[in-house]
Coordinates of C-alpha atoms in Angstrom, one line a residue:
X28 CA -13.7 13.6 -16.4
X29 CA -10.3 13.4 -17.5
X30 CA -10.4 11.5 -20.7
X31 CA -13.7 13.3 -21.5
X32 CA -11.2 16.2 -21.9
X33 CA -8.3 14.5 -23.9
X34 CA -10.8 13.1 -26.3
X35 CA -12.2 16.8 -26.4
X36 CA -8.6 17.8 -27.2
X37 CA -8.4 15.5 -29.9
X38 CA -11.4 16.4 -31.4
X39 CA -10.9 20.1 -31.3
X40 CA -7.6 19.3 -33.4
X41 CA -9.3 18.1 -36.1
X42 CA -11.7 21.0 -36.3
X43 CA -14.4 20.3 -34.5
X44 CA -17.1 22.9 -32.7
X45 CA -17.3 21.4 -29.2
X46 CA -19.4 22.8 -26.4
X47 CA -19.0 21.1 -22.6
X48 CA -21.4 20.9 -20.2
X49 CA -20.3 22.1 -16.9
X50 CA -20.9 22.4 -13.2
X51 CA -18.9 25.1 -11.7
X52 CA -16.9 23.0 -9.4
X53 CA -15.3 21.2 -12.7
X54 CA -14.5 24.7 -14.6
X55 CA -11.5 24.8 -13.7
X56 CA -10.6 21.4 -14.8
X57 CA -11.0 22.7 -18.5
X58 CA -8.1 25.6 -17.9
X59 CA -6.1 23.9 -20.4
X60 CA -8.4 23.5 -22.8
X61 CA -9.3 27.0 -22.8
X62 CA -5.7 28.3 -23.2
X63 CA -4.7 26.1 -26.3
X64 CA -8.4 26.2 -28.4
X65 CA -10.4 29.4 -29.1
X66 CA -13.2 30.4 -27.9
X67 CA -15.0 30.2 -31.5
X68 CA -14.5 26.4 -31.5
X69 CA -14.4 25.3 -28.1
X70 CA -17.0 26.7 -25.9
X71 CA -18.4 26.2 -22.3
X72 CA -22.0 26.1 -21.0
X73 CA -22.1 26.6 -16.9
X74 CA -25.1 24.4 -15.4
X75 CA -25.9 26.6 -12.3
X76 CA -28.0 25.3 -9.8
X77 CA -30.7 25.9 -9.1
X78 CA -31.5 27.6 -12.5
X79 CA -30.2 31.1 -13.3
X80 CA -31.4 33.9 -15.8
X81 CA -27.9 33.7 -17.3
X82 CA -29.3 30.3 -19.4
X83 CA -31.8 31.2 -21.7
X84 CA -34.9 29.2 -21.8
X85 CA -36.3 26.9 -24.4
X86 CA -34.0 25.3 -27.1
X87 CA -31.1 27.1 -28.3
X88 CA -31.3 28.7 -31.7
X89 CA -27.9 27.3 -33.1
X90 CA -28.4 23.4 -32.2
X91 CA -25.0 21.2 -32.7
X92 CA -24.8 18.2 -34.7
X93 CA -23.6 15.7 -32.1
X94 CA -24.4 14.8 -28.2
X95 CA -20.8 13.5 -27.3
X96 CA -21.5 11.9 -23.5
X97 CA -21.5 8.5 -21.7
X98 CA -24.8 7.1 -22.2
X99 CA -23.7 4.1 -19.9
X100 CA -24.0 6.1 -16.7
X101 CA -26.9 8.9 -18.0
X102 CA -29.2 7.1 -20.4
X103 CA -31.1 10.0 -20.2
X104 CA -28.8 11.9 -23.0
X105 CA -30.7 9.6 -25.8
X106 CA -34.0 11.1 -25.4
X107 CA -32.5 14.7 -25.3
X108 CA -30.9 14.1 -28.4
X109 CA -34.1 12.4 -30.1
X110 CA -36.2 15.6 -29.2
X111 CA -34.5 17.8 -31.6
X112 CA -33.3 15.3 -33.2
X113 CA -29.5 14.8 -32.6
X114 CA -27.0 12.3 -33.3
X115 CA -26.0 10.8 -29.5
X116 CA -22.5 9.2 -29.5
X117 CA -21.5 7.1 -26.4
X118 CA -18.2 7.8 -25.0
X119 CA -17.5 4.7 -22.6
X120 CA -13.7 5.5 -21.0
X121 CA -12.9 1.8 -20.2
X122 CA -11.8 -1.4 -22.9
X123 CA -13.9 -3.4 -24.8
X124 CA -13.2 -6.4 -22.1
X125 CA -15.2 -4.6 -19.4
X126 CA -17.9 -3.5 -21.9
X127 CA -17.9 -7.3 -22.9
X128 CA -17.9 -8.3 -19.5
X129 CA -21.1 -6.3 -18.1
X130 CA -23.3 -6.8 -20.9
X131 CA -22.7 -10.6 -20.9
X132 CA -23.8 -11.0 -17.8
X133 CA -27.3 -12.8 -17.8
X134 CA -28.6 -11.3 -14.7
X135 CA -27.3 -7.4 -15.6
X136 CA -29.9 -6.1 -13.2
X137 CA -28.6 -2.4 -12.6
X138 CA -26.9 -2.3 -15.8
X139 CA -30.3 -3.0 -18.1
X140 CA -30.9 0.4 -18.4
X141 CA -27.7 1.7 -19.1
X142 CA -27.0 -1.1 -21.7
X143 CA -30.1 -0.4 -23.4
X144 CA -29.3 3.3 -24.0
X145 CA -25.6 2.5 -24.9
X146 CA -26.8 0.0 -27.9
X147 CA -29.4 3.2 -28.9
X148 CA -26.5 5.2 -29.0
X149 CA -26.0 6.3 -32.9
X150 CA -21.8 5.0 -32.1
X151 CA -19.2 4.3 -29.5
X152 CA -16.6 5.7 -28.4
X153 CA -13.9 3.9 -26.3
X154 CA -10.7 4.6 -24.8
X155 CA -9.1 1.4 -25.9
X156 CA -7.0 0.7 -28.8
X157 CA -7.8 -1.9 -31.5
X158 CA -4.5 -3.7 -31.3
X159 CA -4.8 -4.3 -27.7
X160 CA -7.7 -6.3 -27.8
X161 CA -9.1 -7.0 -31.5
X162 CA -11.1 -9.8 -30.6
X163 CA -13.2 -8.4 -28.4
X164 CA -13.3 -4.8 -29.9
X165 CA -15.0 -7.2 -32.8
X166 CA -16.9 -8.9 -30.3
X167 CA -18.5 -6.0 -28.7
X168 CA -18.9 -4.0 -32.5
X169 CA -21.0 -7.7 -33.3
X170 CA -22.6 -8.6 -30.1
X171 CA -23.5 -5.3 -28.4
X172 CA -24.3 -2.9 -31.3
X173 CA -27.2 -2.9 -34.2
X174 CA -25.1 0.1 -36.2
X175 CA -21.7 -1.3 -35.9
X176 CA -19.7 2.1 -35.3
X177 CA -17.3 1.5 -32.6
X178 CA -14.2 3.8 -32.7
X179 CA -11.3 2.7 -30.7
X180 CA -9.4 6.5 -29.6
X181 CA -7.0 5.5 -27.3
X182 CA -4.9 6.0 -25.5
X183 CA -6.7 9.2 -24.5
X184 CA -3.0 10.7 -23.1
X185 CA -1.4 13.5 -23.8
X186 CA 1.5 11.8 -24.4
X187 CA 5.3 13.2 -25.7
X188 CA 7.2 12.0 -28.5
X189 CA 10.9 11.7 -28.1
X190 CA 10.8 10.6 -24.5
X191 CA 14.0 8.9 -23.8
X192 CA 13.1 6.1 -21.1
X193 CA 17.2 5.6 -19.6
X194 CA 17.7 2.9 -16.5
X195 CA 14.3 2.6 -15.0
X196 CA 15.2 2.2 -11.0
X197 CA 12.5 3.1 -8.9
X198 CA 8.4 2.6 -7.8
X199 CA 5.8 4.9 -6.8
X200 CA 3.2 3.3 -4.7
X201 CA -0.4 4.6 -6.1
X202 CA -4.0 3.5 -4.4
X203 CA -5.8 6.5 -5.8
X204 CA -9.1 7.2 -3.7
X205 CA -9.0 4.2 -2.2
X206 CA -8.0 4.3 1.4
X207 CA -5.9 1.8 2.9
X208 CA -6.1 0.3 6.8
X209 CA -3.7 0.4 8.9
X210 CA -2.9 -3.3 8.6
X211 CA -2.4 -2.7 4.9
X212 CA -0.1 0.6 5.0
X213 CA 2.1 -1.2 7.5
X214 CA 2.8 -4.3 5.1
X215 CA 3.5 -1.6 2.2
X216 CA 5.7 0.5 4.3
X217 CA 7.9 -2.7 5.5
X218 CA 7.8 -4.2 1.8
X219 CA 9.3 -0.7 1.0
X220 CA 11.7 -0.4 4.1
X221 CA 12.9 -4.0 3.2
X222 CA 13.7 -3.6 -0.5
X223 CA 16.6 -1.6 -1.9
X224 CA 13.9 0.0 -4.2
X225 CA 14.2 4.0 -4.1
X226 CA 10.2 4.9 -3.9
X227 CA 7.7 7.6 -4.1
X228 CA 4.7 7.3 -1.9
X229 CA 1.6 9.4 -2.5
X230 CA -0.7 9.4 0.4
X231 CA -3.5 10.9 0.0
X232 CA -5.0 10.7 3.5
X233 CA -2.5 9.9 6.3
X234 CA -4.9 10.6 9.0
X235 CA -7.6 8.0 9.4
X236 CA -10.2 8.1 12.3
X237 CA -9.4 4.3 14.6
X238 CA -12.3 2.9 15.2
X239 CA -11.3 0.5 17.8
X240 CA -9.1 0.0 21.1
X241 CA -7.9 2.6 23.1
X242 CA -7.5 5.4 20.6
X243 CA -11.1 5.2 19.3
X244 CA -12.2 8.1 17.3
X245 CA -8.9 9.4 17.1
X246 CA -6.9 10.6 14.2
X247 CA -3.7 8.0 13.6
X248 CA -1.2 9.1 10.7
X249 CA -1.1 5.5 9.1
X250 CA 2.1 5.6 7.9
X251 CA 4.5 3.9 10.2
X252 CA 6.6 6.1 13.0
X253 CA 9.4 6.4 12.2
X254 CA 9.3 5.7 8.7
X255 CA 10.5 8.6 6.8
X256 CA 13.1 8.6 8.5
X257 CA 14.7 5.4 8.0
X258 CA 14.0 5.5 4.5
X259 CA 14.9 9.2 4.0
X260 CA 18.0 8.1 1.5
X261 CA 15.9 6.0 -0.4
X262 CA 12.3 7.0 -0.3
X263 CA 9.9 9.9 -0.4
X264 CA 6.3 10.1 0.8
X265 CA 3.6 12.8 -0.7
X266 CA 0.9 13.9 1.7
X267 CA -1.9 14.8 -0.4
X268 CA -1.7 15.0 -4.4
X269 CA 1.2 13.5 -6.4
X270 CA 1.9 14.9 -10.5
X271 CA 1.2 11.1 -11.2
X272 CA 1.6 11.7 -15.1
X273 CA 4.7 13.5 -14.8
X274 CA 5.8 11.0 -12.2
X275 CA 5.3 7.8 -14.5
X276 CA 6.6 9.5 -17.4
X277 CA 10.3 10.4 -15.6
X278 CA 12.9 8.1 -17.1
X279 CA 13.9 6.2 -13.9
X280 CA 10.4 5.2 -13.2
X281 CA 10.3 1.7 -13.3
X282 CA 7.0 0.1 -12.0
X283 CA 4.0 1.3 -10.3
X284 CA 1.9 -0.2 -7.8
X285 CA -1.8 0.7 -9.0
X286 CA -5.6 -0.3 -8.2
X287 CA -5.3 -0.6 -11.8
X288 CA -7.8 1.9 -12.6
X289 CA -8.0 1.8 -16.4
X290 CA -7.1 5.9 -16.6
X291 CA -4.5 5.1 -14.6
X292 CA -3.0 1.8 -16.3
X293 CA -3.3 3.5 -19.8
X294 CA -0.8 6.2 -18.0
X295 CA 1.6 3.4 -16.7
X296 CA 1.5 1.1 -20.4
X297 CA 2.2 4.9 -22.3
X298 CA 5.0 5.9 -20.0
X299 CA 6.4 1.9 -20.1
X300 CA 6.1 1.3 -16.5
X301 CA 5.4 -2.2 -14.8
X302 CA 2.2 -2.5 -13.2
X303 CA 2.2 -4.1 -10.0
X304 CA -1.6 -4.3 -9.3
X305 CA -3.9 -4.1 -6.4
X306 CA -7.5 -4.7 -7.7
X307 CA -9.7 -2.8 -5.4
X308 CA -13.2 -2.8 -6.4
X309 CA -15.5 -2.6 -9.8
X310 CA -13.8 -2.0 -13.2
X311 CA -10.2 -3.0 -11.4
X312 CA -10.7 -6.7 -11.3
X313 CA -12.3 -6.9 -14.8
X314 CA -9.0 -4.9 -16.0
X315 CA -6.7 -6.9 -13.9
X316 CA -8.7 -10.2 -16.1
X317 CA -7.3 -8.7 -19.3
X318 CA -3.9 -7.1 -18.2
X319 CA -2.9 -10.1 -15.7
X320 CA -4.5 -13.3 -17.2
X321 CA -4.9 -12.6 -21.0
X322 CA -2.1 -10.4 -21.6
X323 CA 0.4 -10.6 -18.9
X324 CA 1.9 -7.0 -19.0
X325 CA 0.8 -6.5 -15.2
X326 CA 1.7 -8.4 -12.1
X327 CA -0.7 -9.2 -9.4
X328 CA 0.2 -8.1 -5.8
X329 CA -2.9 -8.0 -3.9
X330 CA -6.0 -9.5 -4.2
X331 CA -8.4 -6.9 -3.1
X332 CA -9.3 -4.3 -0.9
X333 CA -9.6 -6.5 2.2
X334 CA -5.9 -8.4 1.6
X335 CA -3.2 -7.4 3.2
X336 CA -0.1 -8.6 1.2
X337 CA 3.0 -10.7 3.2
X338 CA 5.4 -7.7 2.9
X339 CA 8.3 -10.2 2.8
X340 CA 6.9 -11.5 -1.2
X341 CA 5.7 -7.7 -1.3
X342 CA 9.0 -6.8 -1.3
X343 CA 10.9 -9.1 -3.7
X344 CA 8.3 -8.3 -6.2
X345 CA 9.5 -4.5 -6.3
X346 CA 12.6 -5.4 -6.2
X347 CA 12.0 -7.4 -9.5
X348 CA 10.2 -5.3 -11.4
X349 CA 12.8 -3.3 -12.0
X350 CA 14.9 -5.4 -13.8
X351 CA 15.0 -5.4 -17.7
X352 CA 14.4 -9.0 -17.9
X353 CA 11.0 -8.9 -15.6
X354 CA 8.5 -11.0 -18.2
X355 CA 6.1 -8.5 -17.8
X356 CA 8.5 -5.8 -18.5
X357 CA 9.1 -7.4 -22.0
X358 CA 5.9 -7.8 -22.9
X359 CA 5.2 -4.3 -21.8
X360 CA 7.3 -2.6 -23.7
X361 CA 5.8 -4.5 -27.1
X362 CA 2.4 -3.6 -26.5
X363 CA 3.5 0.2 -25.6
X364 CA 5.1 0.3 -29.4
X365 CA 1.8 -0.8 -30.6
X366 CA -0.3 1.7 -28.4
X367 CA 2.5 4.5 -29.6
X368 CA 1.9 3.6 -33.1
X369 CA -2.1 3.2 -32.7
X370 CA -1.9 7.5 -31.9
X371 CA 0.6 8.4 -34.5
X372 CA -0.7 9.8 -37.9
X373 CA -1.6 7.0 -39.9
X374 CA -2.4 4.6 -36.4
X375 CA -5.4 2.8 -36.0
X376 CA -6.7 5.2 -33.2
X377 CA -5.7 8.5 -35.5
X378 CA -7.8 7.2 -38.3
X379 CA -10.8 6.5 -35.8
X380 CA -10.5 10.1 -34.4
X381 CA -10.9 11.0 -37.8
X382 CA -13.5 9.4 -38.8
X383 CA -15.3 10.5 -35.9
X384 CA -15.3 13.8 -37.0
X385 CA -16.0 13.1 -40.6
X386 CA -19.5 10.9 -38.9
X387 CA -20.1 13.6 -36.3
X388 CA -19.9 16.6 -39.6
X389 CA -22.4 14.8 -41.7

């Protein structure tokens, strides 16, 4: 949900009428939204469930111009939009290599559907940026589209100019939603023990449930005994939610050990931080593909969510990517200047944004 709502930002910017869709469990996640745009151009539209007298029946009298939404995973937006009729623009938060990837796959299977009503789509909308990966933004404009309106918007961050980087000494450890073993936390917690890196470590869940031996069914905190304790001068550990944004953004944040979510390595390229990936699952491994193999800005550390890495190479890796002449560190930092420049005024991704709205307005 969250680049839905920096691309809404953007949008609202340029002067756009935007209304979001909402459950009432993700409300609150457009607080922010709601304090810096006004209420007569951005506007919110609770889907209660079951249905409520509070929304009216039958189509509204004051229809919008556009159906902004992700096509990919609800095709069913495309036939809302041609009962009025509406435009329907696609908003797909992942790069053109994944998009490239899944659709040119022979046996698609699950994907047919959603693929179908993508193409339909009257234009995309990705969170990429053209200089990242021109060949295949052209390749999927060519391939995968009959209208050949593909807008490349990223990075969708809300990012802040004048940001001085300084030394850039130390790692937070990040695996998201993804929940470790015990086999896996152990070899992380030595690697981090072992190095001279100063960490963060964001747990999310530090009690898992064993399933074997003699504590079955009983809660374990998976991180080490002892731990914290040893590492106290060094390291700390989060229990629960981590400000990961304002975290990767702090000057002596070096790398970042990531699932390499593509949210999530859009955060670490903006904020200049090495990524030390962990491919988990899904849209990791195609992202690892073009971060790792094509473009080298990312180095690999696990393999996926069944490895457990040798915490002895674990830990001279961290203790490597700190240093200013780390490869991938280099390269980094050039493709960051070009992703800083693609969202300045006059940037490839500016101009798309704007174009958008001119499209969307017509």
């Amino acid at each position: 949900m969250l680049p839905h709502i920096d691309l809404t930002h953007q949008l609202l910017l340029r002067g756009a009428t935007i209304t979001v869709l909402v459950t009432p469990k993700s409300y609150p996640y457009l607080d922010p939204l709601r304090s810096l745009h006004s209420r007569e151009h951005f506007k919110t539209l609770i889907l209660l469930f079951p249905s409520h007298p509070s929304i009216p029946s039958g189509p509204p009298s004051d229809l919008p111009d556009v159906i902004l939404g992700s096509s990919f995973l609800s095709p069913w937006i495309n036939k809302v939009a041609d009962a009025f009729p509406l435009k329907s623009i696609c908003f797909l938060p992942i790069n053109a290599h994944a998009i490239s990837t899944l659709w040119g796959q022979e046996d698609r299977g699950f994907f047919d559907e959603f693929e179908t009503a993508t193409t339909e789509s009257y234009g995309l909308v990705v969170n990429t940026f053209y200089e990242l990966e021109p060949e295949l933004v052209e390749s999927v404009t060519a391939m995968f589209t009959t209208h050949h309106r593909v807008w490349t918007v990223g990075p969708l961050l809300a990012v802040k100019a004048g940001v001085d980087r300084g030394g850039s000494s130390s790692l937070p450890p990040e695996i998201g939603l993804i929940r470790l073993t015990v086999e896996q936390t152990a070899a992380l917690a030595a690697a981090l023990e072992t190095s001279a890196m100063r960490f963060i470590w964001a747990v999310r869940d530090a009690a898992m449930k064993v399933n074997s031996g003699d504590n079955y069914g009983d809660d374990v905190d998976v991180i080490p005994a002892g731990f914290e304790e040893r590492v106290k001068d060094k390291g700390l550990v989060i229990r629960g939610w981590a400000p990961q944004t304002m975290i990767l953004e702090h000057r002596a944040v070096g790398s970042y050990l990531t699932h390499l979510g593509w949210g999530s390595a859009l955060e670490g390229m903006v904020g200049g931080v090495v990524m030390l990936a962990w491919p988990m699952q899904a849209g990791h491994f195609y992202n690892a593909k073009l971060l790792i193999d094509d473009l080298g800005v990312a180095a690999r550390v696990g393999e996926n969510k069944d490895s457990v890495p040798d915490s002895g190479k674990l830990a001279r890796v961290l203790a490597d990517s700190v240093k200013d002449d780390f490869p991938e560190r280099v390269r980094l930092m050039k493709l960051r200047e070009k992703g800083m420049e693609a969202i300045q005024e006059g940037g490839s991704s500016y101009n798309n944004l704007d174009e958008l709205v001119a499209e969307m307005c017509v």
